[in-house]
CSV table of C-alpha atoms in Angstrom, one decimal:
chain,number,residue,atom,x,y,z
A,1,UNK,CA,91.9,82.2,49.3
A,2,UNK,CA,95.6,82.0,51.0
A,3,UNK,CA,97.9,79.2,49.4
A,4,UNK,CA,97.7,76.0,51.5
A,5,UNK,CA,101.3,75.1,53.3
A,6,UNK,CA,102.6,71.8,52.2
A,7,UNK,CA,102.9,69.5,54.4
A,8,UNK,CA,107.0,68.6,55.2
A,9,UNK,CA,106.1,64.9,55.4
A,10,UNK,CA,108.5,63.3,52.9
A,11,UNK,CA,106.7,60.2,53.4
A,12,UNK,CA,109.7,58.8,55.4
A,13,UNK,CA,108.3,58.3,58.5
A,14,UNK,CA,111.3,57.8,61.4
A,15,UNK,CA,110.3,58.3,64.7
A,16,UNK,CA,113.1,58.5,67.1
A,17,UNK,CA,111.2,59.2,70.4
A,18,UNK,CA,108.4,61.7,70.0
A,19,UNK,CA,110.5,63.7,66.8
A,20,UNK,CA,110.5,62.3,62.6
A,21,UNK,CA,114.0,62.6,61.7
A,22,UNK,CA,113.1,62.7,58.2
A,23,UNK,CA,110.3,66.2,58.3
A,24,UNK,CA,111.3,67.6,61.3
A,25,UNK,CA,107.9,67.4,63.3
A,26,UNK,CA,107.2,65.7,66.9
A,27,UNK,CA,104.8,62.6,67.0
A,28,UNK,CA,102.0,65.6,68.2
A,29,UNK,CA,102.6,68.4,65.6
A,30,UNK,CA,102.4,65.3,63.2
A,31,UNK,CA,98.6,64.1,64.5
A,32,UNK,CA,97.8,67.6,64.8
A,33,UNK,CA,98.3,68.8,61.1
A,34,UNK,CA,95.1,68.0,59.5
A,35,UNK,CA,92.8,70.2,62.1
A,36,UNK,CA,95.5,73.4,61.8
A,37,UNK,CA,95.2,76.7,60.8
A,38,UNK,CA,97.5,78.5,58.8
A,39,UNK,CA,99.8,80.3,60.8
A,40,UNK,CA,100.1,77.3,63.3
A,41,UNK,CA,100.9,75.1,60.3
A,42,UNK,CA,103.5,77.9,59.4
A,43,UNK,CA,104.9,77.7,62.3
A,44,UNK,CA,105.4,73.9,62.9
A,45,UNK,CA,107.4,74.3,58.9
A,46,UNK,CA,109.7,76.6,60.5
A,47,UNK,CA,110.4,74.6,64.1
A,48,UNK,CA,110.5,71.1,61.7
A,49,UNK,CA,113.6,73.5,59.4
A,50,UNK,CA,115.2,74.5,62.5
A,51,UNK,CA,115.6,70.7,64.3
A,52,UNK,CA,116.2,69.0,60.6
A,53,UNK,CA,119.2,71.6,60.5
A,54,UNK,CA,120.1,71.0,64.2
A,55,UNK,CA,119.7,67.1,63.0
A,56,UNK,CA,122.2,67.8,60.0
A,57,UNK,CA,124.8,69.7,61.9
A,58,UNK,CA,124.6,66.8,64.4
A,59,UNK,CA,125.2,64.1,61.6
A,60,UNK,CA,128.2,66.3,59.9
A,61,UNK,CA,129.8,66.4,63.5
A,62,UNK,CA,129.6,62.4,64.0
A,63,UNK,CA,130.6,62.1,60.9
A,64,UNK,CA,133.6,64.3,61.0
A,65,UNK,CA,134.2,62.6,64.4
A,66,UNK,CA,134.6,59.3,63.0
């Protein structure tokens, strides 16, 4: 049997419209984990990497602004 994906919950739940700034995932990837398959939970890891570094980058630039 194929290795389960980990969920990228980090059990810091912070909603900021429909995205968790703290995983990565939207409010519909989130309710939707339990009933996915494999590849689609694959997929929603590497979308959540991609915003949380867009997030980071964000942070660094306010922060660099300030």
């Amino acid at each position: 049997m194929a290795k389960d994906i980990d969920n990228p919950c980090v059990s810091l739940c912070q909603l900021n419209s429909e995205l968790c700034v703290s995983c990565g995932r939207t409010r519909d990837e989130i309710r939707k984990w339990r009933g996915m398959k494999r590849p689609e939970k694959m997929a929603t890891v590497q979308r959540a990497a991609t915003r949380m570094k867009a997030i980071a980058k964000k942070a660094a630039k306010r922060q660099n602004a300030g």
